[in-house]
mmCIF file of C-alpha atoms and ligand atoms in Angstrom:
data_model
loop_
_atom_site.group_PDB
_atom_site.id
_atom_site.type_symbol
_atom_site.label_atom_id
_atom_site.label_comp_id
_atom_site.label_asym_id
_atom_site.label_seq_id
_atom_site.Cartn_x
_atom_site.Cartn_y
_atom_site.Cartn_z
ATOM 1 C CA MET A 1 -30.070 34.111 -79.008
ATOM 2 C CA LEU A 2 -33.051 34.543 -81.308
ATOM 3 C CA LEU A 3 -33.876 37.782 -83.056
ATOM 4 C CA GLN A 4 -37.538 38.483 -83.618
ATOM 5 C CA ARG A 5 -38.924 41.210 -85.817
ATOM 6 C CA ASP A 6 -40.852 43.642 -83.629
ATOM 7 C CA THR A 7 -43.851 45.120 -85.390
ATOM 8 C CA SER A 8 -44.408 48.083 -83.041
ATOM 9 C CA PRO A 9 -40.871 49.291 -82.402
ATOM 10 C CA ALA A 10 -41.255 52.168 -80.011
ATOM 11 C CA SER A 11 -44.585 51.330 -78.495
ATOM 12 C CA THR A 12 -43.436 49.978 -75.131
ATOM 13 C CA SER A 13 -40.468 50.704 -72.900
ATOM 14 C CA ARG A 14 -37.914 47.928 -72.590
ATOM 15 C CA ALA A 15 -36.518 46.309 -69.513
ATOM 16 C CA THR A 16 -34.595 43.805 -71.608
ATOM 17 C CA GLY A 17 -32.158 44.127 -74.446
ATOM 18 C CA PHE A 18 -32.916 44.610 -78.092
ATOM 19 C CA THR A 19 -31.188 45.251 -81.395
ATOM 20 C CA VAL A 20 -31.868 48.103 -83.810
ATOM 21 C CA VAL A 21 -30.962 48.003 -87.479
ATOM 22 C CA ALA A 22 -30.804 51.023 -89.788
ATOM 23 C CA PRO A 23 -29.897 50.753 -93.485
ATOM 24 C CA GLY A 24 -27.555 52.860 -95.590
ATOM 25 C CA ARG A 25 -28.850 54.450 -98.776
ATOM 26 C CA VAL A 26 -27.811 54.840 -102.368
ATOM 27 C CA ASN A 27 -28.970 57.820 -104.355
ATOM 28 C CA LEU A 28 -30.099 56.723 -107.823
ATOM 29 C CA ILE A 29 -30.222 60.263 -109.216
ATOM 30 C CA GLY A 30 -30.751 63.864 -108.102
ATOM 31 C CA GLU A 31 -27.298 64.647 -106.696
ATOM 32 C CA HIS A 32 -26.450 67.843 -104.840
ATOM 33 C CA THR A 33 -30.001 68.974 -105.449
ATOM 34 C CA ASP A 34 -31.489 68.512 -101.966
ATOM 35 C CA TYR A 35 -30.051 71.745 -100.540
ATOM 36 C CA ASN A 36 -31.208 73.520 -103.695
ATOM 37 C CA ASP A 37 -34.870 72.578 -103.052
ATOM 38 C CA GLY A 38 -34.720 69.974 -105.844
ATOM 39 C CA LEU A 39 -35.798 66.372 -106.401
ATOM 40 C CA VAL A 40 -33.850 63.326 -105.174
ATOM 41 C CA LEU A 41 -34.397 59.593 -105.706
ATOM 42 C CA PRO A 42 -32.591 57.545 -103.051
ATOM 43 C CA MET A 43 -33.360 54.035 -101.829
ATOM 44 C CA ALA A 44 -32.247 52.160 -98.719
ATOM 45 C CA ILE A 45 -29.833 49.285 -99.309
ATOM 46 C CA ASP A 46 -29.129 45.855 -97.843
ATOM 47 C CA LEU A 47 -26.073 47.061 -95.894
ATOM 48 C CA SER A 48 -26.791 48.500 -92.471
ATOM 49 C CA ILE A 49 -25.683 49.531 -88.986
ATOM 50 C CA GLN A 50 -26.776 47.331 -86.096
ATOM 51 C CA ILE A 51 -26.786 48.317 -82.434
ATOM 52 C CA THR A 52 -27.303 45.806 -79.667
ATOM 53 C CA VAL A 53 -28.652 47.614 -76.617
ATOM 54 C CA SER A 54 -28.841 46.644 -72.924
ATOM 55 C CA PRO A 55 -30.542 49.003 -70.474
ATOM 56 C CA ARG A 56 -28.454 50.199 -67.464
ATOM 57 C CA GLN A 57 -29.623 51.181 -63.991
ATOM 58 C CA ASP A 58 -27.751 54.524 -64.078
ATOM 59 C CA ARG A 59 -27.949 57.463 -66.532
ATOM 60 C CA LEU A 60 -24.841 56.608 -68.522
ATOM 61 C CA ALA A 61 -24.788 55.802 -72.232
ATOM 62 C CA VAL A 62 -21.779 53.597 -72.949
ATOM 63 C CA LEU A 63 -21.200 53.142 -76.662
ATOM 64 C CA GLN A 64 -18.705 50.716 -78.084
ATOM 65 C CA SER A 65 -18.127 50.539 -81.809
ATOM 66 C CA GLU A 66 -16.645 47.382 -83.288
ATOM 67 C CA CYS A 67 -14.278 49.548 -85.321
ATOM 68 C CA ALA A 68 -12.931 51.647 -82.426
ATOM 69 C CA SER A 69 -10.761 50.466 -79.562
ATOM 70 C CA ASP A 70 -12.237 52.682 -76.829
ATOM 71 C CA ALA A 71 -15.808 52.928 -75.627
ATOM 72 C CA VAL A 72 -17.405 56.386 -75.412
ATOM 73 C CA THR A 73 -19.431 57.332 -72.337
ATOM 74 C CA PHE A 74 -22.038 60.093 -72.104
ATOM 75 C CA ASP A 75 -23.714 61.217 -68.887
ATOM 76 C CA LEU A 76 -27.368 61.541 -69.863
ATOM 77 C CA SER A 77 -28.246 63.468 -66.713
ATOM 78 C CA ARG A 78 -26.500 66.444 -68.341
ATOM 79 C CA VAL A 79 -27.296 68.151 -71.609
ATOM 80 C CA LEU A 80 -24.792 66.975 -74.232
ATOM 81 C CA VAL A 81 -23.015 69.758 -76.077
ATOM 82 C CA THR A 82 -20.345 67.823 -77.964
ATOM 83 C CA GLY A 83 -19.658 64.250 -78.976
ATOM 84 C CA GLY A 84 -15.917 64.501 -78.995
ATOM 85 C CA LYS A 85 -14.182 63.175 -82.045
ATOM 86 C CA ASP A 86 -14.992 60.877 -84.957
ATOM 87 C CA TRP A 87 -18.099 58.700 -85.030
ATOM 88 C CA ALA A 88 -19.263 59.567 -81.509
ATOM 89 C CA CYS A 89 -20.449 63.026 -82.596
ATOM 90 C CA TYR A 90 -23.385 61.455 -84.470
ATOM 91 C CA PRO A 91 -24.870 59.578 -81.493
ATOM 92 C CA ALA A 92 -24.168 62.584 -79.255
ATOM 93 C CA GLY A 93 -25.974 64.933 -81.639
ATOM 94 C CA VAL A 94 -29.042 62.688 -81.745
ATOM 95 C CA LEU A 95 -29.088 62.171 -77.971
ATOM 96 C CA ALA A 96 -28.819 65.952 -77.543
ATOM 97 C CA GLY A 97 -31.704 66.444 -79.968
ATOM 98 C CA TYR A 98 -34.058 64.302 -77.862
ATOM 99 C CA GLN A 99 -32.771 65.936 -74.655
ATOM 100 C CA ARG A 100 -33.652 69.305 -76.187
ATOM 101 C CA LEU A 101 -37.215 68.055 -76.572
ATOM 102 C CA GLY A 102 -37.272 67.267 -72.848
ATOM 103 C CA TRP A 103 -37.003 63.469 -73.151
ATOM 104 C CA GLU A 104 -35.445 61.709 -70.130
ATOM 105 C CA ILE A 105 -33.289 59.084 -71.782
ATOM 106 C CA PRO A 106 -32.443 56.114 -69.527
ATOM 107 C CA GLY A 107 -28.897 54.742 -69.381
ATOM 108 C CA PHE A 108 -27.829 52.002 -71.778
ATOM 109 C CA ASP A 109 -24.907 50.014 -73.138
ATOM 110 C CA ALA A 110 -24.668 49.870 -76.909
ATOM 111 C CA LEU A 111 -22.530 47.708 -79.139
ATOM 112 C CA ILE A 112 -22.372 49.127 -82.658
ATOM 113 C CA SER A 113 -21.467 47.012 -85.667
ATOM 114 C CA ALA A 114 -21.841 47.606 -89.390
ATOM 115 C CA THR A 115 -21.957 45.897 -92.729
ATOM 116 C CA LEU A 116 -22.040 49.400 -94.251
ATOM 117 C CA PRO A 117 -18.633 50.910 -95.077
ATOM 118 C CA SER A 118 -17.957 54.378 -93.645
ATOM 119 C CA GLY A 119 -16.752 57.100 -96.027
ATOM 120 C CA GLY A 120 -18.264 55.195 -98.960
ATOM 121 C CA GLY A 121 -20.963 57.702 -99.845
ATOM 122 C CA LEU A 122 -23.669 55.254 -98.681
ATOM 123 C CA SER A 123 -24.703 57.380 -95.733
ATOM 124 C CA SER A 124 -23.300 55.463 -92.818
ATOM 125 C CA SER A 125 -23.724 58.661 -90.800
ATOM 126 C CA ALA A 126 -27.481 58.874 -91.429
ATOM 127 C CA ALA A 127 -27.784 55.138 -90.711
ATOM 128 C CA LEU A 128 -26.004 55.620 -87.378
ATOM 129 C CA GLU A 129 -28.135 58.652 -86.516
ATOM 130 C CA LEU A 130 -31.374 56.821 -87.287
ATOM 131 C CA ALA A 131 -30.240 53.707 -85.439
ATOM 132 C CA ILE A 132 -29.580 55.858 -82.355
ATOM 133 C CA ALA A 133 -32.940 57.633 -82.756
ATOM 134 C CA THR A 134 -34.711 54.250 -82.949
ATOM 135 C CA LEU A 135 -32.777 53.073 -79.897
ATOM 136 C CA ILE A 136 -33.816 56.158 -77.885
ATOM 137 C CA GLU A 137 -37.448 55.847 -78.936
ATOM 138 C CA THR A 138 -37.500 52.164 -78.005
ATOM 139 C CA LEU A 139 -35.950 52.819 -74.587
ATOM 140 C CA CYS A 140 -38.385 55.665 -73.916
ATOM 141 C CA GLY A 141 -41.434 53.839 -75.271
ATOM 142 C CA ARG A 142 -42.592 56.668 -77.514
ATOM 143 C CA SER A 143 -41.712 58.074 -80.891
ATOM 144 C CA LEU A 144 -41.537 61.253 -82.911
ATOM 145 C CA ALA A 145 -43.287 61.704 -86.232
ATOM 146 C CA PHE A 146 -40.984 60.435 -89.012
ATOM 147 C CA GLU A 147 -40.337 63.876 -90.470
ATOM 148 C CA ASP A 148 -39.430 65.362 -87.062
ATOM 149 C CA LYS A 149 -37.084 62.440 -86.423
ATOM 150 C CA ALA A 150 -35.338 62.864 -89.778
ATOM 151 C CA LEU A 151 -34.948 66.621 -89.201
ATOM 152 C CA LEU A 152 -33.606 66.041 -85.684
ATOM 153 C CA CYS A 153 -30.958 63.719 -87.154
ATOM 154 C CA GLN A 154 -30.072 66.244 -89.863
ATOM 155 C CA ARG A 155 -29.625 68.897 -87.173
ATOM 156 C CA ALA A 156 -27.343 66.515 -85.235
ATOM 157 C CA GLU A 157 -25.147 66.303 -88.317
ATOM 158 C CA HIS A 158 -25.120 70.099 -88.755
ATOM 159 C CA GLU A 159 -24.345 70.927 -85.141
ATOM 160 C CA PHE A 160 -22.254 68.020 -83.893
ATOM 161 C CA ALA A 161 -20.498 66.788 -87.056
ATOM 162 C CA ARG A 162 -20.390 70.288 -88.596
ATOM 163 C CA VAL A 163 -21.516 69.029 -92.012
ATOM 164 C CA PRO A 164 -24.150 71.332 -93.577
ATOM 165 C CA CYS A 165 -25.917 68.418 -95.298
ATOM 166 C CA GLY A 166 -29.327 68.580 -96.965
ATOM 167 C CA ILE A 167 -32.308 66.445 -95.958
ATOM 168 C CA MET A 168 -31.882 63.580 -98.433
ATOM 169 C CA ASP A 169 -29.978 61.016 -96.359
ATOM 170 C CA GLN A 170 -32.022 61.191 -93.179
ATOM 171 C CA PHE A 171 -35.300 61.181 -95.138
ATOM 172 C CA ALA A 172 -34.112 58.305 -97.347
ATOM 173 C CA VAL A 173 -33.369 56.122 -94.317
ATOM 174 C CA THR A 174 -36.380 57.152 -92.212
ATOM 175 C CA PHE A 175 -39.001 56.788 -94.953
ATOM 176 C CA ALA A 176 -37.456 53.771 -96.702
ATOM 177 C CA LYS A 177 -39.878 51.122 -97.914
ATOM 178 C CA ALA A 178 -38.758 47.682 -99.111
ATOM 179 C CA GLY A 179 -38.919 47.323 -102.887
ATOM 180 C CA HIS A 180 -39.208 51.080 -103.450
ATOM 181 C CA ALA A 181 -37.102 54.167 -104.030
ATOM 182 C CA LEU A 182 -38.186 57.476 -102.490
ATOM 183 C CA LEU A 183 -38.922 60.386 -104.797
ATOM 184 C CA LEU A 184 -38.549 63.334 -102.455
ATOM 185 C CA ASP A 185 -39.238 66.918 -103.397
ATOM 186 C CA CYS A 186 -36.950 68.848 -101.080
ATOM 187 C CA ARG A 187 -38.837 72.108 -101.695
ATOM 188 C CA ASP A 188 -42.009 71.104 -99.846
ATOM 189 C CA ARG A 189 -40.877 67.675 -98.540
ATOM 190 C CA SER A 190 -43.639 65.916 -100.426
ATOM 191 C CA MET A 191 -42.731 62.366 -101.351
ATOM 192 C CA ARG A 192 -43.785 59.308 -103.277
ATOM 193 C CA HIS A 193 -42.521 55.735 -103.137
ATOM 194 C CA VAL A 194 -41.558 54.539 -106.606
ATOM 195 C CA PRO A 195 -41.586 50.740 -107.134
ATOM 196 C CA MET A 196 -38.041 49.613 -107.876
ATOM 197 C CA LEU A 197 -37.501 47.463 -110.893
ATOM 198 C CA CYS A 198 -38.797 44.146 -111.968
ATOM 199 C CA GLY A 199 -36.434 41.188 -112.046
ATOM 200 C CA GLU A 200 -35.060 42.291 -115.407
ATOM 201 C CA VAL A 201 -32.644 44.929 -114.086
ATOM 202 C CA SER A 202 -30.730 45.287 -110.828
ATOM 203 C CA VAL A 203 -28.917 47.982 -108.892
ATOM 204 C CA LEU A 204 -25.182 47.397 -108.575
ATOM 205 C CA ILE A 205 -22.992 49.428 -106.207
ATOM 206 C CA ILE A 206 -19.230 49.553 -106.657
ATOM 207 C CA ASN A 207 -16.921 51.110 -104.088
ATOM 208 C CA SER A 208 -13.969 52.955 -105.622
ATOM 209 C CA GLY A 209 -12.098 52.389 -102.357
ATOM 210 C CA VAL A 210 -11.358 56.113 -102.110
ATOM 211 C CA LYS A 211 -12.690 57.555 -98.858
ATOM 212 C CA HIS A 212 -14.389 60.872 -99.495
ATOM 213 C CA SER A 213 -12.267 62.734 -96.984
ATOM 214 C CA LEU A 214 -12.415 66.122 -98.717
ATOM 215 C CA ALA A 215 -16.174 65.995 -98.695
ATOM 216 C CA GLY A 216 -16.596 68.229 -95.613
ATOM 217 C CA SER A 217 -14.969 71.439 -96.795
ATOM 218 C CA GLU A 218 -15.722 70.948 -100.492
ATOM 219 C CA TYR A 219 -19.338 70.176 -99.667
ATOM 220 C CA SER A 220 -19.758 73.458 -97.757
ATOM 221 C CA GLN A 221 -18.098 75.299 -100.604
ATOM 222 C CA ARG A 222 -20.461 73.820 -103.223
ATOM 223 C CA ARG A 223 -23.422 74.701 -101.079
ATOM 224 C CA ALA A 224 -22.208 78.294 -100.718
ATOM 225 C CA GLN A 225 -21.610 78.560 -104.479
ATOM 226 C CA CYS A 226 -25.183 77.413 -105.180
ATOM 227 C CA GLU A 227 -26.530 79.950 -102.702
ATOM 228 C CA SER A 228 -24.442 82.666 -104.322
ATOM 229 C CA ALA A 229 -25.748 81.693 -107.787
ATOM 230 C CA ALA A 230 -29.355 81.804 -106.541
ATOM 231 C CA LYS A 231 -28.755 85.203 -104.978
ATOM 232 C CA LEU A 232 -27.266 86.595 -108.174
ATOM 233 C CA LEU A 233 -30.240 85.229 -110.107
ATOM 234 C CA ASP A 234 -32.566 86.777 -107.533
ATOM 235 C CA VAL A 235 -34.372 83.504 -106.811
ATOM 236 C CA SER A 236 -34.895 81.825 -103.432
ATOM 237 C CA SER A 237 -33.199 78.619 -104.612
ATOM 238 C CA LEU A 238 -31.787 77.153 -107.824
ATOM 239 C CA ARG A 239 -34.935 75.018 -108.084
ATOM 240 C CA GLN A 240 -36.787 78.256 -108.717
ATOM 241 C CA ALA A 241 -34.422 79.105 -111.565
ATOM 242 C CA SER A 242 -35.281 75.870 -113.376
ATOM 243 C CA ASP A 243 -38.798 77.198 -113.972
ATOM 244 C CA GLY A 244 -37.620 80.118 -116.124
ATOM 245 C CA ASP A 245 -35.488 80.674 -119.222
ATOM 246 C CA TRP A 246 -32.434 79.482 -117.345
ATOM 247 C CA LYS A 247 -30.024 79.165 -120.278
ATOM 248 C CA THR A 248 -30.198 82.905 -120.880
ATOM 249 C CA MET A 249 -30.220 83.720 -117.186
ATOM 250 C CA LEU A 250 -27.048 81.756 -116.491
ATOM 251 C CA THR A 251 -24.950 83.765 -118.947
ATOM 252 C CA ALA A 252 -25.067 86.654 -116.469
ATOM 253 C CA LEU A 253 -23.287 84.611 -113.776
ATOM 254 C CA PRO A 254 -19.559 84.269 -113.083
ATOM 255 C CA LEU A 255 -18.187 80.990 -114.497
ATOM 256 C CA VAL A 256 -18.155 78.942 -111.291
ATOM 257 C CA GLU A 257 -21.714 79.901 -110.336
ATOM 258 C CA GLN A 258 -22.778 79.264 -113.932
ATOM 259 C CA LYS A 259 -21.445 75.701 -113.826
ATOM 260 C CA ARG A 260 -22.892 74.893 -110.408
ATOM 261 C CA ALA A 261 -26.310 76.244 -111.381
ATOM 262 C CA ARG A 262 -26.272 74.402 -114.709
ATOM 263 C CA HIS A 263 -25.647 71.124 -112.898
ATOM 264 C CA VAL A 264 -28.494 71.667 -110.440
ATOM 265 C CA ILE A 265 -30.982 72.720 -113.117
ATOM 266 C CA THR A 266 -30.124 69.945 -115.584
ATOM 267 C CA GLU A 267 -30.029 67.354 -112.780
ATOM 268 C CA HIS A 268 -33.593 68.307 -111.944
ATOM 269 C CA GLU A 269 -34.618 67.519 -115.517
ATOM 270 C CA ARG A 270 -32.646 64.262 -115.545
ATOM 271 C CA THR A 271 -34.316 63.151 -112.315
ATOM 272 C CA MET A 272 -37.772 63.630 -113.791
ATOM 273 C CA THR A 273 -36.696 61.814 -116.963
ATOM 274 C CA PHE A 274 -35.234 58.955 -114.922
ATOM 275 C CA VAL A 275 -38.386 58.442 -112.830
ATOM 276 C CA ALA A 276 -40.637 58.429 -115.911
ATOM 277 C CA ALA A 277 -38.292 55.963 -117.649
ATOM 278 C CA LEU A 278 -38.177 53.711 -114.588
ATOM 279 C CA GLU A 279 -41.954 53.607 -114.485
ATOM 280 C CA GLN A 280 -42.049 52.567 -118.143
ATOM 281 C CA SER A 281 -39.192 50.055 -117.840
ATOM 282 C CA ASP A 282 -37.284 52.148 -120.379
ATOM 283 C CA TRP A 283 -33.812 51.207 -119.179
ATOM 284 C CA ARG A 284 -31.981 52.882 -122.043
ATOM 285 C CA THR A 285 -33.440 56.312 -121.204
ATOM 286 C CA ALA A 286 -32.959 55.780 -117.465
ATOM 287 C CA GLY A 287 -29.339 54.741 -118.061
ATOM 288 C CA ALA A 288 -28.646 57.744 -120.301
ATOM 289 C CA ALA A 289 -29.901 60.042 -117.519
ATOM 290 C CA MET A 290 -27.455 58.376 -115.106
ATOM 291 C CA TYR A 291 -24.508 58.824 -117.462
ATOM 292 C CA GLY A 292 -25.577 62.444 -118.035
ATOM 293 C CA SER A 293 -25.721 62.985 -114.290
ATOM 294 C CA HIS A 294 -22.179 61.711 -113.870
ATOM 295 C CA ASP A 295 -20.817 63.940 -116.644
ATOM 296 C CA SER A 296 -22.483 66.942 -115.085
ATOM 297 C CA LEU A 297 -21.168 66.135 -111.594
ATOM 298 C CA ARG A 298 -17.692 65.697 -113.064
ATOM 299 C CA ASP A 299 -17.585 68.754 -115.351
ATOM 300 C CA ASP A 300 -20.007 71.303 -113.908
ATOM 301 C CA PHE A 301 -20.257 70.479 -110.224
ATOM 302 C CA GLU A 302 -16.659 69.171 -110.021
ATOM 303 C CA VAL A 303 -17.230 66.641 -107.235
ATOM 304 C CA SER A 304 -15.998 63.474 -108.939
ATOM 305 C CA CYS A 305 -12.479 62.014 -108.858
ATOM 306 C CA ALA A 306 -10.303 59.947 -111.196
ATOM 307 C CA GLU A 307 -11.325 56.605 -109.663
ATOM 308 C CA LEU A 308 -15.068 57.302 -109.954
ATOM 309 C CA ASP A 309 -14.587 58.535 -113.518
ATOM 310 C CA ALA A 310 -12.655 55.346 -114.324
ATOM 311 C CA LEU A 311 -15.512 53.166 -113.053
ATOM 312 C CA VAL A 312 -18.037 55.075 -115.168
ATOM 313 C CA GLU A 313 -15.746 54.837 -118.220
ATOM 314 C CA ILE A 314 -15.518 51.087 -117.654
ATOM 315 C CA ALA A 315 -19.328 50.890 -117.358
ATOM 316 C CA HIS A 316 -19.679 52.338 -120.867
ATOM 317 C CA THR A 317 -17.696 49.397 -122.268
ATOM 318 C CA ILE A 318 -19.602 46.543 -120.577
ATOM 319 C CA PRO A 319 -22.617 45.055 -122.357
ATOM 320 C CA GLY A 320 -25.664 44.916 -120.112
ATOM 321 C CA VAL A 321 -24.842 48.065 -118.113
ATOM 322 C CA HIS A 322 -27.626 50.549 -118.837
ATOM 323 C CA GLY A 323 -26.175 53.473 -116.892
ATOM 324 C CA CYS A 324 -23.720 54.356 -114.148
ATOM 325 C CA ARG A 325 -22.875 57.409 -112.055
ATOM 326 C CA MET A 326 -21.117 58.501 -108.897
ATOM 327 C CA THR A 327 -23.485 58.577 -105.938
ATOM 328 C CA GLY A 328 -23.514 60.675 -102.766
ATOM 329 C CA GLY A 329 -21.402 63.708 -101.940
ATOM 330 C CA GLY A 330 -18.512 62.694 -104.222
ATOM 331 C CA PHE A 331 -14.687 62.950 -104.050
ATOM 332 C CA GLY A 332 -14.564 59.170 -103.658
ATOM 333 C CA GLY A 333 -17.021 56.600 -102.391
ATOM 334 C CA CYS A 334 -19.215 54.594 -104.744
ATOM 335 C CA VAL A 335 -20.789 54.493 -108.171
ATOM 336 C CA VAL A 336 -24.264 53.088 -108.755
ATOM 337 C CA ALA A 337 -25.165 51.219 -111.939
ATOM 338 C CA LEU A 338 -28.374 49.895 -113.455
ATOM 339 C CA ILE A 339 -27.567 46.492 -114.940
ATOM 340 C CA GLU A 340 -29.216 43.575 -116.709
ATOM 341 C CA THR A 341 -29.893 41.004 -114.009
ATOM 342 C CA ALA A 342 -29.238 38.038 -116.285
ATOM 343 C CA ARG A 343 -25.693 39.258 -116.986
ATOM 344 C CA SER A 344 -24.857 40.417 -113.461
ATOM 345 C CA PRO A 345 -22.139 37.807 -112.703
ATOM 346 C CA GLN A 346 -20.299 38.621 -115.970
ATOM 347 C CA ILE A 347 -20.802 42.362 -115.480
ATOM 348 C CA MET A 348 -19.308 42.224 -111.999
ATOM 349 C CA ALA A 349 -16.378 40.134 -113.208
ATOM 350 C CA GLU A 350 -15.715 42.594 -116.032
ATOM 351 C CA PHE A 351 -15.862 45.595 -113.705
ATOM 352 C CA ARG A 352 -13.510 43.867 -111.278
ATOM 353 C CA GLN A 353 -10.981 42.969 -113.921
ATOM 354 C CA ALA A 354 -10.981 46.361 -115.632
ATOM 355 C CA TYR A 355 -10.744 48.314 -112.362
ATOM 356 C CA ARG A 356 -7.867 46.135 -111.172
ATOM 357 C CA LYS A 357 -6.081 46.801 -114.431
ATOM 358 C CA HIS A 358 -6.734 50.523 -114.140
ATOM 359 C CA GLN A 359 -6.124 51.063 -110.428
ATOM 360 C CA GLY A 360 -4.145 48.024 -109.333
ATOM 361 C CA VAL A 361 -6.691 47.268 -106.596
ATOM 362 C CA ASP A 362 -9.892 45.250 -106.241
ATOM 363 C CA ALA A 363 -13.153 47.120 -105.986
ATOM 364 C CA GLU A 364 -15.810 45.856 -103.587
ATOM 365 C CA MET A 365 -19.181 45.524 -105.277
ATOM 366 C CA PHE A 366 -22.629 44.155 -104.574
ATOM 367 C CA VAL A 367 -26.099 43.994 -106.023
ATOM 368 C CA THR A 368 -28.688 45.408 -103.639
ATOM 369 C CA ARG A 369 -32.448 45.367 -103.297
ATOM 370 C CA ALA A 370 -34.366 48.394 -102.095
ATOM 371 C CA ALA A 371 -34.443 47.735 -98.351
ATOM 372 C CA ALA A 372 -36.813 48.689 -95.525
ATOM 373 C CA GLY A 373 -36.175 51.488 -93.022
ATOM 374 C CA PRO A 374 -34.981 51.281 -89.394
ATOM 375 C CA ARG A 375 -36.398 48.428 -87.340
ATOM 376 C CA VAL A 376 -36.170 46.854 -83.904
ATOM 377 C CA MET A 377 -35.587 43.209 -83.150
ATOM 378 C CA SER A 378 -36.294 41.998 -79.625
ATOM 379 C CA LEU A 379 -33.916 39.608 -77.942
ATOM 380 C CA SER A 380 -35.628 36.508 -76.667
HETATM 381 C C1 LIG B 1 -24.406 64.116 -98.967
HETATM 382 C C2 LIG B 1 -25.392 64.942 -98.149
HETATM 383 C C3 LIG B 1 -26.774 64.979 -98.812
HETATM 384 C C4 LIG B 1 -26.683 65.358 -100.282
HETATM 385 C C5 LIG B 1 -25.600 64.532 -100.982
HETATM 386 C C6 LIG B 1 -25.364 64.980 -102.397
HETATM 387 O O1 LIG B 1 -24.776 62.768 -98.944
HETATM 388 O O2 LIG B 1 -25.519 64.422 -96.844
HETATM 389 O O3 LIG B 1 -27.626 65.860 -98.107
HETATM 390 O O4 LIG B 1 -26.474 66.727 -100.438
HETATM 391 O O5 LIG B 1 -24.355 64.579 -100.310
HETATM 392 O O6 LIG B 1 -26.476 64.747 -103.183
#
């Protein structure tokens, strides 16, 4: 079976099968800022979710994931209101989103596989949502504007997975461009693709092996604390507070709100510093912003964990690592590091050895390029 890159994914309806691929993302900097109207700088990565799709004659959607024993079946002639448990809530939420728009989705069989780990902070949920959205659009032969598609997927996550996430992950995957990171201003959703690195430095991702299981409840709590801080400061979002004399303003807040707000405001500054440094190939400054981001997430936002902190501590000791930080929601998952390409084999070996000594387990790690967004391959 040959896979061919399809240049106009959702332009025609399909009688035959096809495969959709949607990448995960890593956030380089700008963490927990999206729901505070701030800046984020994610890029899509080489690991992805693939779905092989065969149209059916009836109105059933039968989804089988390689990592689950049972298939999940949805009757598309009825409006979906729940996806049941686990991973199936993401496809259900996206299907429901298109149903809400009045789309008649034909039946299909889907086999879902992944090179992207789940619970690793690399946005396997957004990848799955966008893969399903691409699948639906291909079956129906039409497509939504990118922004509407990303927002539909975010809503699926809010309503079906009950995670009050910001817009970063779905925008990062939808708007991904090979060789570029996405600088997204979450206040007005303006964006710019920033060319990612020359050959001199690379992006390394290391999985701590800790699944970020607490992320759901802790995430909602952090979001509420930021909203409470903004309210007490009488601003519409913490982004607004960064424009004023924030150091003085924060002293009026209770301690927890003070710390959360300080992270968001300083992370905004670090993100701008990082982008400028990246554009000037100033790796030392970019790396310092990453280390600063990690410290702030650990001490002020309190979303790190011992294993992530250990990886960042190790990074400080390895020559050729410019900077390193936890990435994603936190409480486990991955760190991202900016490293000297020429030393990458030694750097990876040193990380592996030190983490094994520290934790007694091997950490999975890989160097990634900035990948392209969701795409369709026709089966021929
Ligand atoms: C998760 C959420 C994002 C964002 C990050 C933290 O990945 O889905 O919206 O808030 O955490 O930066």
